[in-house]
Short mmCIF file of C-alpha atoms and ligand atoms in Angstrom, two decimals:
data_model
loop_
_atom_site.label_atom_id
_atom_site.label_comp_id
_atom_site.label_asym_id
_atom_site.label_seq_id
_atom_site.Cartn_x
_atom_site.Cartn_y
_atom_site.Cartn_z
CA MET B 1 -0.68 -77.81 48.02
CA SER B 2 -2.49 -79.85 45.31
CA ASP B 3 -1.39 -79.68 41.50
CA LEU B 4 -3.78 -77.44 40.38
CA GLN B 5 -2.84 -74.62 43.27
CA LYS B 6 0.68 -74.87 41.94
CA GLU B 7 -0.29 -74.21 38.43
CA PHE B 8 -2.30 -71.42 39.28
CA ASN B 9 0.72 -69.95 41.31
CA ILE B 10 3.30 -70.46 38.79
CA TYR B 11 1.09 -68.82 36.32
CA THR B 12 0.17 -65.91 38.19
CA LYS B 13 3.67 -64.98 38.85
CA ASP B 14 4.63 -65.51 35.00
CA ILE B 15 1.70 -63.40 33.92
CA ILE B 16 2.36 -60.76 36.23
CA THR B 17 5.73 -60.05 35.30
CA ALA B 18 4.77 -60.22 31.75
CA SER B 19 2.44 -57.48 32.11
CA ARG B 20 5.35 -55.20 33.66
CA ASP B 21 7.63 -56.42 30.49
CA GLU B 22 8.50 -53.35 28.59
CA ASN B 23 9.94 -55.44 25.64
CA ILE B 24 6.50 -57.15 25.46
CA GLU B 25 4.58 -54.20 25.67
CA ARG B 26 6.71 -52.20 23.10
CA ALA B 27 6.82 -54.88 20.56
CA ILE B 28 2.62 -55.72 20.76
CA THR B 29 1.83 -52.37 20.67
CA ARG B 30 3.66 -52.50 17.36
CA ALA B 31 2.38 -55.67 16.10
CA VAL B 32 -1.44 -54.77 17.07
CA LYS B 33 -1.21 -51.33 15.09
CA SER B 34 0.17 -52.95 12.02
CA TYR B 35 -2.01 -56.34 12.20
CA ARG B 36 -5.20 -53.87 12.40
CA GLN B 37 -4.29 -51.69 9.52
CA THR B 38 -2.94 -54.33 7.23
CA THR B 39 -6.09 -56.58 8.00
CA ALA B 40 -8.51 -53.70 7.09
CA GLU B 41 -6.65 -52.74 3.85
CA THR B 42 -6.53 -56.16 2.80
CA LEU B 43 -10.21 -56.97 3.37
CA GLU B 44 -10.95 -53.60 1.75
CA ARG B 45 -9.15 -54.77 -1.30
CA TYR B 46 -10.46 -58.28 -1.46
CA PRO B 47 -14.26 -57.79 -0.49
CA HIS B 48 -14.82 -61.36 -1.45
CA THR B 49 -13.29 -62.48 1.94
CA PRO B 50 -16.11 -63.04 4.40
CA GLU B 51 -18.13 -64.65 1.88
CA LEU B 52 -15.40 -67.01 1.53
CA ALA B 53 -14.97 -67.71 5.12
CA ALA B 54 -18.65 -68.47 5.28
CA GLU B 55 -18.10 -71.04 3.01
CA VAL B 56 -15.15 -72.56 4.76
CA ARG B 57 -17.00 -72.65 8.02
CA GLU B 58 -19.24 -75.16 6.23
CA ILE B 59 -16.24 -77.00 4.74
CA LYS B 60 -14.53 -77.25 8.43
CA LYS B 61 -18.08 -78.53 9.83
CA ILE B 62 -18.34 -81.07 7.34
CA SER B 63 -14.91 -81.92 7.56
CA ILE B 64 -15.15 -82.25 11.70
CA ALA B 65 -17.86 -84.29 11.23
CA ASN B 66 -16.24 -86.86 8.82
CA GLN B 67 -12.72 -86.73 10.25
CA GLN B 68 -12.31 -90.22 10.45
CA THR B 69 -13.05 -91.29 6.88
CA LEU B 70 -10.95 -88.06 5.23
CA LEU B 71 -8.26 -89.27 7.46
CA LYS B 72 -8.36 -92.96 5.85
CA GLN B 73 -9.04 -90.89 2.41
CA ALA B 74 -6.30 -88.83 2.74
CA MET B 75 -3.72 -91.45 4.01
CA GLU B 76 -4.69 -93.52 1.03
CA SER B 77 -3.96 -90.70 -1.16
CA VAL B 78 -0.49 -90.05 0.32
CA GLU B 79 0.53 -93.60 -0.51
CA ARG B 80 -0.87 -93.81 -4.25
CA ASN B 81 1.40 -90.49 -4.62
CA LYS B 82 4.33 -92.78 -3.36
CA GLY B 83 4.55 -91.03 -0.08
CA ARG B 84 4.28 -92.89 3.34
CA ALA B 85 1.32 -92.17 5.46
CA PHE B 86 1.44 -92.40 9.08
CA TYR B 87 -0.99 -92.28 11.60
CA ALA B 88 -0.26 -91.31 15.26
CA LYS B 89 -2.92 -91.56 18.33
CA ASP B 90 -1.01 -89.47 20.36
CA LYS B 91 2.30 -87.45 21.44
CA GLN B 92 4.46 -90.33 22.17
CA GLU B 93 3.64 -92.13 18.72
CA ALA B 94 4.12 -89.08 16.56
CA LEU B 95 7.49 -88.63 18.32
CA GLU B 96 8.50 -92.36 18.01
CA LEU B 97 7.40 -92.38 14.48
CA ALA B 98 9.26 -89.39 13.28
CA ALA B 99 12.53 -90.64 15.34
CA LYS B 100 12.16 -93.90 13.60
CA ILE B 101 12.47 -92.30 10.19
CA ILE B 102 14.93 -90.04 10.95
CA GLY B 103 17.38 -91.99 13.18
CA THR B 104 20.19 -90.24 15.21
CA GLY B 105 23.29 -88.21 14.34
CA LYS B 106 21.04 -86.38 11.43
CA THR B 107 20.99 -82.65 10.61
CA ILE B 108 17.23 -81.51 10.31
CA VAL B 109 15.57 -78.16 8.94
CA LYS B 110 12.45 -77.39 10.28
CA GLY B 111 9.48 -74.89 9.35
CA LYS B 112 7.37 -73.30 11.76
CA SER B 113 4.89 -75.35 13.29
CA MET B 114 2.77 -75.44 16.35
CA LEU B 115 2.23 -79.00 16.14
CA GLY B 116 5.91 -79.08 16.66
CA GLU B 117 5.66 -77.12 19.54
CA GLU B 118 2.79 -79.47 21.07
CA LEU B 119 4.84 -82.39 20.74
CA SER B 120 8.28 -80.62 21.95
CA LEU B 121 9.59 -82.09 18.54
CA ARG B 122 13.11 -80.40 18.32
CA GLU B 123 13.96 -81.06 21.92
CA TYR B 124 13.02 -84.81 21.12
CA LEU B 125 15.13 -85.03 18.11
CA GLU B 126 17.77 -83.17 19.63
CA GLU B 127 17.88 -85.78 22.57
CA LYS B 128 17.93 -88.42 20.28
CA GLY B 129 21.23 -86.96 18.82
CA ASN B 130 20.20 -84.67 16.02
CA GLU B 131 21.10 -81.13 14.90
CA VAL B 132 17.77 -79.06 14.65
CA TRP B 133 17.37 -75.82 13.07
CA GLU B 134 14.45 -73.72 12.97
CA THR B 135 14.48 -72.03 9.65
CA ASP B 136 11.63 -69.56 10.35
CA LEU B 137 13.05 -66.12 11.23
CA GLY B 138 11.06 -66.00 14.65
CA GLU B 139 11.21 -69.61 15.55
CA PHE B 140 15.14 -69.22 15.03
CA ILE B 141 15.24 -65.87 17.52
CA LEU B 142 13.33 -68.09 19.98
CA GLN B 143 15.64 -70.84 19.18
CA LEU B 144 18.72 -68.92 20.04
CA ASN B 145 17.03 -66.99 23.13
CA LYS B 146 15.63 -70.40 24.56
CA GLU B 147 12.10 -69.30 24.71
CA ARG B 148 8.83 -70.51 23.51
CA PRO B 149 6.55 -68.79 20.82
CA MET B 150 4.43 -66.04 22.10
CA HIS B 151 2.27 -65.85 19.17
CA ILE B 152 1.04 -69.08 17.01
CA LEU B 153 1.82 -67.27 13.41
CA SER B 154 4.50 -64.50 14.69
CA PRO B 155 6.16 -66.30 17.65
CA SER B 156 8.69 -63.71 18.28
CA VAL B 157 6.16 -60.80 17.98
CA HIS B 158 7.31 -59.71 21.70
CA VAL B 159 10.79 -59.66 20.59
CA PRO B 160 11.50 -55.89 19.32
CA ARG B 161 14.67 -55.21 16.98
CA GLU B 162 16.66 -53.77 19.94
CA ARG B 163 16.68 -57.51 21.73
CA VAL B 164 17.27 -59.38 18.20
CA ALA B 165 20.47 -57.32 17.63
CA GLU B 166 21.53 -58.70 21.19
CA ILE B 167 20.67 -62.15 20.62
CA PHE B 168 22.26 -62.33 16.98
CA SER B 169 25.20 -60.29 18.20
CA LYS B 170 26.06 -62.91 20.97
CA PHE B 171 25.34 -66.03 18.33
CA PHE B 172 27.03 -64.61 15.57
CA ALA B 173 29.80 -63.29 17.92
CA LYS B 174 29.87 -60.10 16.03
CA GLU B 175 28.05 -56.69 16.23
CA VAL B 176 24.61 -56.81 14.60
CA PRO B 177 22.71 -53.63 14.65
CA PRO B 178 19.28 -53.03 15.48
CA ASP B 179 18.57 -52.95 11.90
CA ILE B 180 15.71 -55.36 10.84
CA ALA B 181 17.25 -55.48 7.26
CA GLN B 182 20.65 -56.65 8.41
CA GLU B 183 19.41 -58.96 10.92
CA VAL B 184 17.11 -60.99 8.29
CA ALA B 185 20.38 -61.08 6.10
CA GLU B 186 22.64 -62.46 8.78
CA VAL B 187 20.09 -65.25 9.11
CA ARG B 188 19.96 -65.74 5.64
CA ASP B 189 23.64 -66.44 5.41
CA PHE B 190 24.07 -68.58 8.14
CA MET B 191 20.88 -70.84 7.20
CA ARG B 192 21.85 -71.06 3.45
CA GLU B 193 24.24 -73.84 3.81
CA LYS B 194 22.01 -75.61 6.56
CA TYR B 195 19.22 -76.35 3.72
CA PHE B 196 21.80 -78.00 1.25
CA LYS B 197 23.64 -80.25 4.09
CA ALA B 198 20.46 -81.15 5.85
CA ASP B 199 19.43 -84.57 5.76
CA VAL B 200 15.89 -84.18 6.62
CA GLY B 201 13.47 -81.39 6.18
CA ILE B 202 10.44 -81.02 8.41
CA SER B 203 7.40 -78.92 7.87
CA GLY B 204 3.45 -78.85 9.14
CA ALA B 205 0.71 -77.89 6.81
CA ASN B 206 -2.08 -75.35 6.83
CA VAL B 207 -4.52 -77.89 5.28
CA VAL B 208 -4.57 -81.24 3.65
CA ALA B 209 -6.90 -82.27 0.53
CA ALA B 210 -7.95 -85.69 1.21
CA ASP B 211 -8.93 -86.56 -2.24
CA THR B 212 -5.42 -85.85 -3.75
CA GLY B 213 -3.48 -85.74 -0.61
CA ALA B 214 -1.99 -82.49 -1.32
CA MET B 215 -0.60 -80.65 1.79
CA VAL B 216 -0.60 -76.89 1.72
CA ILE B 217 1.64 -74.78 3.39
CA ILE B 218 1.49 -71.09 3.46
CA GLU B 219 4.72 -68.97 3.94
CA ASN B 220 6.54 -65.55 3.46
CA GLU B 221 10.05 -66.03 4.07
CA GLY B 222 11.14 -68.83 1.45
CA ASN B 223 12.37 -70.90 4.24
CA VAL B 224 9.80 -73.58 3.80
CA ARG B 225 10.20 -73.81 -0.02
CA LEU B 226 14.15 -74.82 0.85
CA ALA B 227 13.54 -76.85 3.85
CA THR B 228 10.84 -79.17 2.10
CA GLY B 229 12.89 -79.16 -1.12
CA ALA B 230 16.65 -79.12 -0.66
CA PRO B 231 17.02 -82.19 1.88
CA PRO B 232 16.72 -85.96 0.81
CA VAL B 233 13.84 -86.76 3.23
CA HIS B 234 10.63 -84.63 3.94
CA ILE B 235 8.31 -85.15 7.00
CA VAL B 236 5.13 -83.62 7.46
CA LEU B 237 3.59 -83.71 10.76
CA VAL B 238 -0.09 -82.32 10.59
CA GLY B 239 -2.97 -82.70 12.83
CA ILE B 240 -5.77 -84.47 11.75
CA GLU B 241 -8.08 -81.28 11.78
CA LYS B 242 -6.44 -79.96 9.10
CA ILE B 243 -8.17 -82.49 6.30
CA VAL B 244 -10.84 -81.21 4.14
CA PRO B 245 -12.32 -83.31 1.74
CA THR B 246 -11.57 -81.79 -1.88
CA PHE B 247 -8.48 -79.70 -3.24
CA GLN B 248 -10.92 -77.09 -4.34
CA ASP B 249 -11.70 -76.73 -0.54
CA ALA B 250 -8.29 -76.89 0.66
CA MET B 251 -7.71 -73.70 -1.74
CA LYS B 252 -10.50 -72.10 -0.18
CA VAL B 253 -9.23 -72.77 3.19
CA THR B 254 -5.94 -71.28 2.29
CA GLU B 255 -7.16 -68.13 0.98
CA VAL B 256 -9.15 -67.47 4.18
CA THR B 257 -6.41 -68.32 6.45
CA TRP B 258 -3.99 -65.74 4.57
CA ARG B 259 -6.25 -62.82 4.46
CA TYR B 260 -6.90 -63.08 8.20
CA ALA B 261 -3.40 -63.37 8.75
CA GLN B 262 -3.24 -60.00 7.27
CA TYR B 263 -1.86 -60.97 4.12
CA GLY B 264 -3.60 -59.86 0.81
CA VAL B 265 -1.26 -62.84 -1.20
CA PRO B 266 1.44 -64.56 0.70
CA GLY B 267 5.14 -64.68 -0.76
CA TYR B 268 4.61 -68.67 -1.41
CA VAL B 269 2.11 -71.26 -1.37
CA ASN B 270 3.53 -74.57 -1.29
CA ILE B 271 1.41 -77.55 -2.70
CA ILE B 272 3.61 -80.93 -2.07
CA SER B 273 1.93 -84.29 -2.42
CA GLY B 274 4.66 -87.07 -2.94
CA PRO B 275 8.52 -87.35 -3.60
CA SER B 276 10.01 -85.59 -6.22
CA LYS B 277 9.94 -87.55 -9.72
CA THR B 278 10.84 -87.00 -13.17
CA GLY B 279 9.65 -89.27 -16.03
CA ASP B 280 12.13 -87.25 -18.70
CA ILE B 281 14.16 -90.14 -19.80
CA GLU B 282 12.14 -92.71 -21.77
CA LYS B 283 8.95 -91.93 -19.80
CA VAL B 284 9.89 -94.36 -16.79
CA THR B 285 8.77 -92.53 -13.35
CA THR B 286 12.00 -92.15 -11.12
CA TYR B 287 11.69 -90.92 -7.79
CA GLY B 288 14.36 -88.33 -6.33
CA ALA B 289 15.00 -85.80 -8.90
CA HIS B 290 15.95 -82.11 -7.60
CA GLY B 291 13.34 -82.82 -4.52
CA PRO B 292 13.18 -85.21 -1.61
CA LYS B 293 13.52 -89.10 -2.55
CA GLU B 294 11.33 -89.86 0.07
CA PHE B 295 7.93 -88.38 1.62
CA ASN B 296 6.59 -89.19 4.94
CA VAL B 297 3.06 -87.86 6.56
CA ILE B 298 2.60 -88.21 10.13
CA PHE B 299 -1.11 -87.39 10.48
CA VAL B 300 -1.43 -86.58 14.53
CA ASP B 301 -4.65 -87.16 16.52
CA ASN B 302 -3.47 -86.20 20.50
CA GLY B 303 -7.03 -85.48 21.63
CA ARG B 304 -8.30 -84.36 18.47
CA SER B 305 -10.87 -87.11 17.90
CA GLU B 306 -11.80 -86.40 21.55
CA MET B 307 -12.32 -82.83 20.84
CA ALA B 308 -14.35 -83.61 17.99
CA ARG B 309 -16.78 -85.90 19.99
CA GLU B 310 -17.58 -82.88 22.35
CA ASN B 311 -20.53 -80.84 20.57
CA GLU B 312 -19.61 -78.01 23.23
CA PHE B 313 -15.85 -77.74 21.93
CA LYS B 314 -15.89 -79.34 18.30
CA ALA B 315 -15.82 -76.06 16.88
CA ALA B 316 -12.25 -75.18 18.11
CA LEU B 317 -11.00 -77.30 15.83
CA HIS B 318 -12.34 -75.23 12.92
CA CYS B 319 -9.49 -72.43 13.99
CA LEU B 320 -7.48 -71.64 10.99
CA ARG B 321 -4.42 -70.59 13.14
CA CYS B 322 -4.76 -67.43 11.32
CA GLY B 323 -4.08 -65.70 14.89
CA GLY B 324 -6.07 -62.55 14.30
CA CYS B 325 -7.68 -63.00 17.46
CA MET B 326 -5.08 -62.75 19.62
CA TYR B 327 -4.00 -59.33 18.38
CA GLU B 328 -7.75 -58.23 19.60
CA CYS B 329 -7.70 -60.06 22.99
CA PRO B 330 -7.15 -57.22 25.64
CA VAL B 331 -5.14 -59.97 27.85
CA PHE B 332 -2.70 -60.92 24.95
CA GLN B 333 -2.13 -57.46 24.19
CA ILE B 334 -0.47 -56.79 27.58
CA THR B 335 1.10 -60.43 28.37
CA ALA B 336 1.56 -61.84 24.96
CA GLY B 337 1.65 -65.65 24.76
CA HIS B 338 2.12 -65.96 28.80
CA PHE B 339 -1.67 -66.21 28.66
CA GLY B 340 -0.87 -69.50 27.39
CA HIS B 341 0.33 -72.98 27.67
CA ILE B 342 1.69 -74.24 23.89
CA TYR B 343 -1.74 -72.55 22.47
CA MET B 344 -2.36 -69.28 23.67
CA SER B 345 -5.39 -66.74 24.61
CA GLY B 346 -9.32 -67.45 24.59
CA ILE B 347 -9.02 -70.36 21.71
CA GLY B 348 -5.53 -71.54 23.12
CA THR B 349 -7.39 -72.21 26.34
CA VAL B 350 -9.95 -74.78 24.56
CA TRP B 351 -6.53 -76.26 22.60
CA THR B 352 -4.66 -76.47 25.89
CA ALA B 353 -7.41 -78.55 27.69
CA PHE B 354 -7.64 -81.34 24.75
CA VAL B 355 -4.31 -81.59 23.04
CA ALA B 356 -1.58 -79.57 25.11
CA GLY B 357 -1.49 -80.32 28.73
CA GLY B 358 -5.06 -81.06 30.15
CA MET B 359 -7.36 -79.25 32.47
CA ASP B 360 -4.46 -78.73 35.12
CA LYS B 361 -2.74 -76.56 32.26
CA ALA B 362 -5.98 -74.77 30.85
CA ALA B 363 -7.40 -73.98 34.17
CA PRO B 364 -5.65 -70.86 35.30
CA LEU B 365 -6.16 -69.65 31.51
CA ALA B 366 -9.70 -70.36 31.69
CA PHE B 367 -10.17 -67.90 34.66
CA THR B 368 -7.77 -65.43 33.12
CA CYS B 369 -10.03 -65.07 29.95
CA LEU B 370 -12.42 -62.09 30.12
CA ARG B 371 -14.99 -63.60 27.76
CA CYS B 372 -15.17 -60.04 26.52
CA GLY B 373 -16.10 -61.60 22.86
CA ARG B 374 -13.50 -59.41 20.95
CA CYS B 375 -11.98 -62.63 19.62
CA VAL B 376 -15.19 -63.91 17.99
CA GLU B 377 -15.38 -60.79 16.30
CA ARG B 378 -12.31 -60.99 14.52
CA CYS B 379 -12.69 -64.54 13.74
CA PRO B 380 -13.20 -65.69 9.93
CA MET B 381 -14.50 -69.26 11.82
CA GLN B 382 -16.94 -67.27 14.36
CA ILE B 383 -15.70 -69.61 17.03
CA ASN B 384 -17.78 -68.97 20.04
CA VAL B 385 -14.61 -68.91 22.39
CA PRO B 386 -16.28 -67.28 25.49
CA ALA B 387 -19.12 -69.96 25.44
CA MET B 388 -16.31 -72.60 25.58
CA VAL B 389 -14.38 -70.71 28.41
CA GLN B 390 -17.52 -70.80 30.30
CA LYS B 391 -18.03 -74.53 29.80
CA LEU B 392 -14.07 -75.23 30.75
CA ARG B 393 -14.85 -73.39 33.76
CA GLU B 394 -17.92 -75.35 34.78
CA LYS B 395 -16.07 -78.72 34.21
CA ILE B 396 -12.89 -77.29 36.33
CA VAL B 397 -15.24 -76.24 39.09
CA ASN B 398 -17.55 -79.35 38.89
CA GLY B 399 -14.84 -81.83 38.25
S1 SF4 W 401 -9.77 -68.80 16.76
FE1 SF4 W 401 -10.44 -67.65 14.76
S2 SF4 W 401 -9.40 -65.92 14.57
FE2 SF4 W 401 -8.23 -67.10 16.22
S3 SF4 W 401 -6.69 -68.00 15.21
FE3 SF4 W 401 -8.53 -69.63 14.99
S4 SF4 W 401 -9.40 -69.13 12.99
FE4 SF4 W 401 -7.99 -67.23 13.75
#
């Protein structure tokens, strides 16, 4: 049996099991209802959003066409801000760079990042003898339950409150009721000291402005603020497709991203461009005030430049990771992220092919996609995923 046939067999069993899972059905039904309702209300309240999305499509087009120039500019900006900028051409290089900065025996607090999943970052750093804590609530649930994310934005979307209560009761060794407010409070108490004891904070970034070296990170929980603000060292790992020319562009991308991720406005928008500093004593700039003294950015390629060179697939790099398409995908609605390999659903199929496992992993996904086009209707970037999936199928069949 070929490797590809084995992939198909494993995947088929997994997706059939997922489609019969009552927890997935219950949780996704609630999530889809909530997403549709909130997004409709949000778009009605902020009617300029589709127009802004059209502007962002142009920004992303220009950015991907000038990816290498912008990468150079962004790296120079980070260095100018007294940060350290690194370029990783692939997964191994990215992991080694992070491990070299961190060392071993450290405590790390980490924000949610799909790139982190792509790199298996937490697992790698744990193997190197570090203690790593996922600070995003959804990621924390999955860390405890030894599971992978089932949605790019809401990683534990498939886990209903009743199951969360079971997982937390076991971990905290006490009865935690299936009450969401109490579940959240337990994690808050547990995580608080981790932030201040941690040696290193790791985050991703939603968008990077090349002109200023500013990293923009959208969040609601406040965990990213603490994870990137409290420890003495901050490392950002970010894909090179996230770089846009200017700070103004970055703000536009940010607003469109959160709006289609169902937020009128998110709880927090973090803008980080260098180590913390003060000039309050004699106007002498001193690094390492209340926030991190060290600021490192690892720009990760790992197949993104190759994707940018492929005319039929480069628009997939415009994806903002708002997650909207997944709620509209009929396959995702009954299988959650089991229709995926690291990246999920139709758009995830393309990403899997180029950056997260290659054609063998993408093939079963390409033949699962119904090519119904509902994702395109929802997508603020109007990415033509069904056409890309068709091209992938042709590549798989023709070799
Ligand atoms: S493909 Fe479009 S809708 Fe889906 S996550 Fe990316 S930007 Fe959002």
